[in-house]
Amino acid sequence: MIVVKKGVVRMVVTTMIIIFISLVLLLSFGYFIYYLIFNNKVKKLNCPTCGRELKVIQKTIKCPHCKSKLFEHENGELMLRN
Ligand SMILES: [Zn+2]
């Protein structure tokens, strides 16, 4: 009886460890995929006022360096917003 109980406990512990490892792997895989998709959306453009490189996620942004209000033009360049 004791041997059987020990076997069951070991099986449960092993199953829990496998589930935990699978969860960690799934989470890191999901994060990796999310990072890849998110990274593709981020464009790097130069600010027309101060010339510094900015990460553009939205169509309209504000330069963190010179506080210029900018928008992304159709030709892919940043322009000043009035
Ligand atoms: Zn700027």
Short mmCIF file of N, CA and C and ligand atoms in Angstrom, two decimals, residues 46-54 62-70, ligand 1:
data_model
loop_
_atom_site.label_atom_id
_atom_site.label_comp_id
_atom_site.label_asym_id
_atom_site.label_seq_id
_atom_site.Cartn_x
_atom_site.Cartn_y
_atom_site.Cartn_z
N ASN A 46 12.81 59.80 -38.53
CA ASN A 46 13.54 60.93 -37.96
C ASN A 46 12.62 62.13 -37.79
N CYS A 47 12.76 62.80 -36.65
CA CYS A 47 11.99 64.00 -36.36
C CYS A 47 12.46 65.13 -37.28
N PRO A 48 11.54 65.80 -37.99
CA PRO A 48 11.94 66.87 -38.91
C PRO A 48 12.46 68.12 -38.19
N THR A 49 12.15 68.28 -36.92
CA THR A 49 12.58 69.46 -36.19
C THR A 49 13.97 69.28 -35.57
N CYS A 50 14.18 68.19 -34.84
CA CYS A 50 15.45 68.01 -34.17
C CYS A 50 16.30 66.90 -34.80
N GLY A 51 15.73 66.16 -35.74
CA GLY A 51 16.51 65.16 -36.48
C GLY A 51 16.78 63.86 -35.76
N ARG A 52 16.19 63.69 -34.56
CA ARG A 52 16.43 62.47 -33.80
C ARG A 52 15.50 61.35 -34.25
N GLU A 53 15.95 60.12 -34.00
CA GLU A 53 15.18 58.96 -34.40
C GLU A 53 14.06 58.70 -33.41
N LEU A 54 12.85 58.49 -33.95
CA LEU A 54 11.69 58.24 -33.10
C LEU A 54 11.06 56.91 -33.47
N LYS A 62 4.07 62.77 -30.67
CA LYS A 62 4.73 63.97 -30.16
C LYS A 62 6.19 63.62 -29.91
N CYS A 63 7.08 64.43 -30.44
CA CYS A 63 8.51 64.15 -30.27
C CYS A 63 8.88 64.33 -28.79
N PRO A 64 9.50 63.31 -28.17
CA PRO A 64 9.87 63.43 -26.75
C PRO A 64 11.06 64.35 -26.52
N HIS A 65 11.78 64.70 -27.58
CA HIS A 65 12.97 65.53 -27.42
C HIS A 65 12.66 67.01 -27.58
N CYS A 66 11.91 67.38 -28.63
CA CYS A 66 11.68 68.80 -28.89
C CYS A 66 10.21 69.17 -28.75
N LYS A 67 9.36 68.22 -28.37
CA LYS A 67 7.93 68.43 -28.11
C LYS A 67 7.13 68.85 -29.35
N SER A 68 7.67 68.59 -30.53
CA SER A 68 6.94 68.92 -31.75
C SER A 68 5.79 67.94 -31.96
N LYS A 69 4.68 68.47 -32.42
CA LYS A 69 3.55 67.61 -32.76
C LYS A 69 3.72 67.16 -34.20
N LEU A 70 3.76 65.84 -34.39
CA LEU A 70 4.08 65.30 -35.70
C LEU A 70 3.02 64.32 -36.17
ZN ZN B 1 12.08 66.28 -32.29
#
